[in-house]
């Protein structure tokens, strides 16, 4: 086919249109892992977390972890068939060619799936066995918040601050770099906050401490109570 001016213009228009598409629309890949829909509207946490941050964080960042993970495992059916928590607990058994990619993106998928779940409007307060465990293991709710915020502030670069839970219900404050998670050590995460700049930069810029403080306003303690019961029952997957 001869290239004429009309063909070249059409090609240029196609390239321009593709370049203008959101990243997640171009990167859609099929695979065993899927992006869980947000269980609430993106604007429900205003002004604590702005709607644009929620949208980009979920639709683009989390989608990218899912897409990258699906791409990494597509030639490894044994890995693709494994539950996410099992992949994370067996990272050192992963094929070396995909181990780092799987670590970062399976971790990112797990961490963000947890993150959306432990936030919500009208999330209540810690009650019952959860309240008792926080009092027993973390010095009470106010002390937990203070220690959690301090730990989150001290994460250098990108990472997470979390509370993990053992099968017998003991709670521990933890931090992890990048997209690492205590699931990699066979533990379970009760809840955690994302301190990557993408989680807060549009509203808070460099003020991570303000974001950490405001985040408690959007925590879903009712859901965390359910996760605590599930962790003790051995049924909490992610
Ligand atoms: Mn994030």
mmCIF file of C-alpha atoms and ligand atoms in Angstrom:
data_model
loop_
_atom_site.group_PDB
_atom_site.id
_atom_site.type_symbol
_atom_site.label_atom_id
_atom_site.label_comp_id
_atom_site.label_asym_id
_atom_site.label_seq_id
_atom_site.Cartn_x
_atom_site.Cartn_y
_atom_site.Cartn_z
ATOM 1 C CA UNK A 1 0.000 0.000 0.000
ATOM 2 C CA UNK A 2 1.365 3.358 -0.992
ATOM 3 C CA UNK A 3 1.717 5.865 1.802
ATOM 4 C CA UNK A 4 0.005 9.077 0.885
ATOM 5 C CA UNK A 5 -0.708 12.142 2.922
ATOM 6 C CA UNK A 6 -4.183 10.895 3.923
ATOM 7 C CA UNK A 7 -2.780 7.580 5.259
ATOM 8 C CA UNK A 8 -0.081 9.361 7.222
ATOM 9 C CA UNK A 9 -2.616 11.739 8.757
ATOM 10 C CA UNK A 10 -4.833 8.815 9.735
ATOM 11 C CA UNK A 11 -1.892 7.016 11.356
ATOM 12 C CA UNK A 12 -0.890 10.134 13.266
ATOM 13 C CA UNK A 13 -4.459 10.559 14.500
ATOM 14 C CA UNK A 14 -4.549 6.958 15.709
ATOM 15 C CA UNK A 15 -1.297 7.398 17.628
ATOM 16 C CA UNK A 16 -2.531 10.633 19.163
ATOM 17 C CA UNK A 17 -5.826 9.048 20.215
ATOM 18 C CA UNK A 18 -4.058 6.068 21.787
ATOM 19 C CA UNK A 19 -1.617 8.296 23.649
ATOM 20 C CA UNK A 20 -4.530 10.222 25.128
ATOM 21 C CA UNK A 21 -6.227 7.158 26.613
ATOM 22 C CA UNK A 22 -5.918 6.536 30.343
ATOM 23 C CA UNK A 23 -3.112 4.121 31.182
ATOM 24 C CA UNK A 24 -5.431 1.421 32.529
ATOM 25 C CA UNK A 25 -7.490 1.344 29.336
ATOM 26 C CA UNK A 26 -4.440 0.483 27.222
ATOM 27 C CA UNK A 27 -2.938 -1.945 29.728
ATOM 28 C CA UNK A 28 -6.024 -4.164 30.196
ATOM 29 C CA UNK A 29 -4.857 -7.751 30.297
ATOM 30 C CA UNK A 30 -6.863 -10.833 30.967
ATOM 31 C CA UNK A 31 -5.614 -13.156 33.636
ATOM 32 C CA UNK A 32 -6.467 -14.856 36.865
ATOM 33 C CA UNK A 33 -6.260 -11.675 38.949
ATOM 34 C CA UNK A 34 -8.854 -8.895 38.769
ATOM 35 C CA UNK A 35 -9.218 -5.419 40.176
ATOM 36 C CA UNK A 36 -11.886 -5.431 42.904
ATOM 37 C CA UNK A 37 -14.359 -2.581 42.396
ATOM 38 C CA UNK A 38 -14.328 0.153 45.028
ATOM 39 C CA UNK A 39 -17.177 -0.573 47.464
ATOM 40 C CA UNK A 40 -18.048 3.149 47.647
ATOM 41 C CA UNK A 41 -17.949 6.292 45.498
ATOM 42 C CA UNK A 42 -14.574 7.986 45.012
ATOM 43 C CA UNK A 43 -15.752 11.178 46.755
ATOM 44 C CA UNK A 44 -17.018 9.660 50.032
ATOM 45 C CA UNK A 45 -13.804 10.449 51.908
ATOM 46 C CA UNK A 46 -13.645 14.148 51.020
ATOM 47 C CA UNK A 47 -12.013 16.199 52.455
ATOM 48 C CA UNK A 48 -9.783 13.604 54.145
ATOM 49 C CA UNK A 49 -8.937 11.883 50.842
ATOM 50 C CA UNK A 50 -9.890 13.697 47.636
ATOM 51 C CA UNK A 51 -11.901 11.989 44.889
ATOM 52 C CA UNK A 52 -9.206 12.372 42.216
ATOM 53 C CA UNK A 53 -6.659 10.632 44.434
ATOM 54 C CA UNK A 54 -9.117 7.782 45.058
ATOM 55 C CA UNK A 55 -9.827 7.461 41.333
ATOM 56 C CA UNK A 56 -6.199 7.465 40.205
ATOM 57 C CA UNK A 57 -5.096 5.276 43.101
ATOM 58 C CA UNK A 58 -7.688 2.584 42.383
ATOM 59 C CA UNK A 59 -8.238 2.785 38.613
ATOM 60 C CA UNK A 60 -4.609 3.292 37.618
ATOM 61 C CA UNK A 61 -2.163 2.330 40.366
ATOM 62 C CA UNK A 62 -4.008 -0.732 41.651
ATOM 63 C CA UNK A 63 -5.005 -1.727 38.101
ATOM 64 C CA UNK A 64 -1.333 -1.567 37.094
ATOM 65 C CA UNK A 65 -0.354 -4.017 39.855
ATOM 66 C CA UNK A 66 -3.082 -6.406 38.683
ATOM 67 C CA UNK A 67 -2.103 -6.074 35.015
ATOM 68 C CA UNK A 68 1.617 -6.502 35.732
ATOM 69 C CA UNK A 69 0.908 -9.551 37.894
ATOM 70 C CA UNK A 70 -1.250 -11.153 35.195
ATOM 71 C CA UNK A 71 1.447 -10.485 32.605
ATOM 72 C CA UNK A 72 4.130 -11.962 34.873
ATOM 73 C CA UNK A 73 2.299 -15.233 35.521
ATOM 74 C CA UNK A 74 0.876 -15.818 32.043
ATOM 75 C CA UNK A 75 3.574 -18.323 31.077
ATOM 76 C CA UNK A 76 3.534 -19.983 34.508
ATOM 77 C CA UNK A 77 0.180 -21.796 34.882
ATOM 78 C CA UNK A 78 1.162 -23.307 38.227
ATOM 79 C CA UNK A 79 1.682 -19.832 39.673
ATOM 80 C CA UNK A 80 -1.384 -18.403 37.927
ATOM 81 C CA UNK A 81 -3.522 -21.061 39.600
ATOM 82 C CA UNK A 82 -2.337 -20.200 43.129
ATOM 83 C CA UNK A 83 -4.305 -17.981 45.513
ATOM 84 C CA UNK A 84 -2.675 -14.571 45.988
ATOM 85 C CA UNK A 85 -1.825 -15.169 49.651
ATOM 86 C CA UNK A 86 -0.091 -18.448 48.756
ATOM 87 C CA UNK A 87 2.024 -16.768 46.065
ATOM 88 C CA UNK A 88 3.100 -14.163 48.618
ATOM 89 C CA UNK A 89 3.923 -16.759 51.266
ATOM 90 C CA UNK A 90 5.999 -18.781 48.768
ATOM 91 C CA UNK A 91 7.951 -16.032 47.011
ATOM 92 C CA UNK A 92 11.223 -17.939 47.328
ATOM 93 C CA UNK A 93 9.630 -20.807 45.368
ATOM 94 C CA UNK A 94 8.616 -18.520 42.496
ATOM 95 C CA UNK A 95 10.518 -18.864 39.184
ATOM 96 C CA UNK A 96 13.514 -16.555 39.398
ATOM 97 C CA UNK A 97 12.627 -14.829 36.112
ATOM 98 C CA UNK A 98 9.412 -13.407 37.597
ATOM 99 C CA UNK A 99 10.158 -13.388 41.336
ATOM 100 C CA UNK A 100 10.792 -9.646 41.765
ATOM 101 C CA UNK A 101 7.897 -8.671 39.483
ATOM 102 C CA UNK A 102 5.597 -11.013 41.395
ATOM 103 C CA UNK A 103 6.834 -9.713 44.752
ATOM 104 C CA UNK A 104 6.090 -6.105 43.809
ATOM 105 C CA UNK A 105 2.810 -6.630 42.000
ATOM 106 C CA UNK A 106 1.239 -9.468 43.990
ATOM 107 C CA UNK A 107 2.179 -7.426 47.043
ATOM 108 C CA UNK A 108 0.642 -4.322 45.507
ATOM 109 C CA UNK A 109 -2.546 -6.192 44.598
ATOM 110 C CA UNK A 110 -2.892 -7.666 48.098
ATOM 111 C CA UNK A 111 -2.068 -4.438 49.921
ATOM 112 C CA UNK A 112 -4.519 -2.336 47.928
ATOM 113 C CA UNK A 113 -7.309 -4.937 48.093
ATOM 114 C CA UNK A 114 -6.943 -4.781 51.880
ATOM 115 C CA UNK A 115 -6.686 -0.979 51.851
ATOM 116 C CA UNK A 116 -10.026 -0.364 50.075
ATOM 117 C CA UNK A 117 -11.724 -2.810 52.410
ATOM 118 C CA UNK A 118 -10.554 -1.271 55.705
ATOM 119 C CA UNK A 119 -11.853 2.171 54.744
ATOM 120 C CA UNK A 120 -15.489 3.199 54.498
ATOM 121 C CA UNK A 121 -18.045 5.808 55.409
ATOM 122 C CA UNK A 122 -19.675 5.470 58.845
ATOM 123 C CA UNK A 123 -17.033 2.989 59.969
ATOM 124 C CA UNK A 124 -17.888 3.072 63.667
ATOM 125 C CA UNK A 125 -15.394 2.536 66.493
ATOM 126 C CA UNK A 126 -13.411 -0.510 67.661
ATOM 127 C CA UNK A 127 -15.687 -2.752 69.718
ATOM 128 C CA UNK A 128 -15.798 -6.094 71.505
ATOM 129 C CA UNK A 129 -12.902 -8.484 70.961
ATOM 130 C CA UNK A 130 -11.133 -6.084 68.585
ATOM 131 C CA UNK A 131 -11.238 -3.311 71.186
ATOM 132 C CA UNK A 132 -9.976 -5.731 73.844
ATOM 133 C CA UNK A 133 -7.100 -6.903 71.626
ATOM 134 C CA UNK A 134 -6.062 -3.321 70.814
ATOM 135 C CA UNK A 135 -6.086 -2.514 74.512
ATOM 136 C CA UNK A 136 -4.141 -5.660 75.422
ATOM 137 C CA UNK A 137 -1.508 -5.649 72.635
ATOM 138 C CA UNK A 138 -1.198 -2.044 71.471
ATOM 139 C CA UNK A 139 -1.893 0.024 74.587
ATOM 140 C CA UNK A 140 -5.378 1.168 73.603
ATOM 141 C CA UNK A 141 -6.878 2.964 70.624
ATOM 142 C CA UNK A 142 -5.255 6.362 71.240
ATOM 143 C CA UNK A 143 -1.814 4.820 71.784
ATOM 144 C CA UNK A 144 -2.244 2.666 68.670
ATOM 145 C CA UNK A 145 -3.090 5.718 66.547
ATOM 146 C CA UNK A 146 -0.116 7.647 67.905
ATOM 147 C CA UNK A 147 2.365 4.769 67.410
ATOM 148 C CA UNK A 148 0.896 3.947 63.978
ATOM 149 C CA UNK A 149 1.251 7.565 62.829
ATOM 150 C CA UNK A 150 4.841 7.751 64.123
ATOM 151 C CA UNK A 151 5.746 4.497 62.378
ATOM 152 C CA UNK A 152 4.096 5.605 59.134
ATOM 153 C CA UNK A 153 5.948 8.899 59.217
ATOM 154 C CA UNK A 154 9.278 7.076 59.621
ATOM 155 C CA UNK A 155 8.824 4.805 56.578
ATOM 156 C CA UNK A 156 11.608 6.089 54.310
ATOM 157 C CA UNK A 157 10.411 6.397 50.741
ATOM 158 C CA UNK A 158 7.401 4.290 49.751
ATOM 159 C CA UNK A 159 5.781 1.664 51.905
ATOM 160 C CA UNK A 160 3.086 0.700 54.347
ATOM 161 C CA UNK A 161 2.267 0.880 58.040
ATOM 162 C CA UNK A 162 0.125 -2.012 59.185
ATOM 163 C CA UNK A 163 -1.237 -3.988 62.098
ATOM 164 C CA UNK A 164 -0.756 -7.710 61.607
ATOM 165 C CA UNK A 165 -2.622 -10.439 63.441
ATOM 166 C CA UNK A 166 -1.593 -13.956 64.437
ATOM 167 C CA UNK A 167 -4.053 -16.876 64.273
ATOM 168 C CA UNK A 168 -4.500 -16.614 68.049
ATOM 169 C CA UNK A 169 -5.450 -12.958 67.716
ATOM 170 C CA UNK A 170 -2.306 -11.150 68.843
ATOM 171 C CA UNK A 171 -1.798 -7.754 67.186
ATOM 172 C CA UNK A 172 1.552 -6.257 66.118
ATOM 173 C CA UNK A 173 2.401 -2.880 64.599
ATOM 174 C CA UNK A 174 4.568 -3.334 61.491
ATOM 175 C CA UNK A 175 6.013 -1.326 58.616
ATOM 176 C CA UNK A 176 7.105 -2.644 55.222
ATOM 177 C CA UNK A 177 8.942 -0.999 52.310
ATOM 178 C CA UNK A 178 7.584 -0.870 48.746
ATOM 179 C CA UNK A 179 4.702 -3.371 48.335
ATOM 180 C CA UNK A 180 5.970 -5.909 50.838
ATOM 181 C CA UNK A 181 3.471 -7.352 53.304
ATOM 182 C CA UNK A 182 3.573 -9.521 56.437
ATOM 183 C CA UNK A 183 1.651 -12.079 54.310
ATOM 184 C CA UNK A 184 5.120 -12.844 52.866
ATOM 185 C CA UNK A 185 5.974 -14.303 56.287
ATOM 186 C CA UNK A 186 2.729 -16.265 56.473
ATOM 187 C CA UNK A 187 1.063 -13.668 58.710
ATOM 188 C CA UNK A 188 -2.217 -11.851 58.131
ATOM 189 C CA UNK A 189 -2.761 -8.096 57.929
ATOM 190 C CA UNK A 190 -5.611 -6.730 60.037
ATOM 191 C CA UNK A 191 -5.418 -3.270 58.477
ATOM 192 C CA UNK A 192 -2.869 -0.852 57.076
ATOM 193 C CA UNK A 193 -2.292 2.545 55.544
ATOM 194 C CA UNK A 194 -0.506 3.296 52.289
ATOM 195 C CA UNK A 195 2.243 5.903 52.735
ATOM 196 C CA UNK A 196 3.350 5.983 49.085
ATOM 197 C CA UNK A 197 3.140 9.600 47.922
ATOM 198 C CA UNK A 198 0.526 8.603 45.311
ATOM 199 C CA UNK A 199 -1.871 7.948 48.223
ATOM 200 C CA UNK A 200 -1.895 11.537 49.427
ATOM 201 C CA UNK A 201 0.178 13.916 47.303
ATOM 202 C CA UNK A 202 -2.639 15.808 45.502
ATOM 203 C CA UNK A 203 -4.097 17.059 48.790
ATOM 204 C CA UNK A 204 -1.230 16.842 51.245
ATOM 205 C CA UNK A 205 1.938 17.197 49.109
ATOM 206 C CA UNK A 206 4.828 16.642 51.554
ATOM 207 C CA UNK A 207 2.604 16.678 54.659
ATOM 208 C CA UNK A 208 2.470 12.920 55.261
ATOM 209 C CA UNK A 209 1.841 13.471 58.988
ATOM 210 C CA UNK A 210 -1.396 15.335 58.210
ATOM 211 C CA UNK A 211 -2.526 12.540 55.884
ATOM 212 C CA UNK A 212 -1.781 9.888 58.512
ATOM 213 C CA UNK A 213 -3.801 11.820 61.097
ATOM 214 C CA UNK A 214 -6.756 12.433 58.733
ATOM 215 C CA UNK A 215 -6.835 8.797 57.580
ATOM 216 C CA UNK A 216 -8.343 7.677 60.891
ATOM 217 C CA UNK A 217 -11.496 9.601 59.908
ATOM 218 C CA UNK A 218 -12.129 7.166 57.036
ATOM 219 C CA UNK A 219 -11.257 3.881 58.763
ATOM 220 C CA UNK A 220 -13.976 1.221 58.736
ATOM 221 C CA UNK A 221 -13.699 -0.266 62.225
ATOM 222 C CA UNK A 222 -16.772 -2.415 61.616
ATOM 223 C CA UNK A 223 -15.002 -4.133 58.711
ATOM 224 C CA UNK A 224 -11.757 -4.407 60.693
ATOM 225 C CA UNK A 225 -13.749 -6.150 63.437
ATOM 226 C CA UNK A 226 -14.975 -8.652 60.831
ATOM 227 C CA UNK A 227 -11.408 -9.132 59.582
ATOM 228 C CA UNK A 228 -10.236 -9.746 63.154
ATOM 229 C CA UNK A 229 -12.829 -12.498 63.642
ATOM 230 C CA UNK A 230 -11.902 -14.008 60.259
ATOM 231 C CA UNK A 231 -8.172 -13.943 61.097
ATOM 232 C CA UNK A 232 -8.827 -15.836 64.323
ATOM 233 C CA UNK A 233 -11.020 -18.329 62.448
ATOM 234 C CA UNK A 234 -8.257 -18.841 59.862
ATOM 235 C CA UNK A 235 -10.472 -17.589 57.029
ATOM 236 C CA UNK A 236 -8.875 -14.183 56.317
ATOM 237 C CA UNK A 237 -7.269 -14.573 52.875
ATOM 238 C CA UNK A 238 -5.818 -11.117 52.201
HETATM 239 MN MN1 LIG B 1 -0.952 2.765 46.723
#
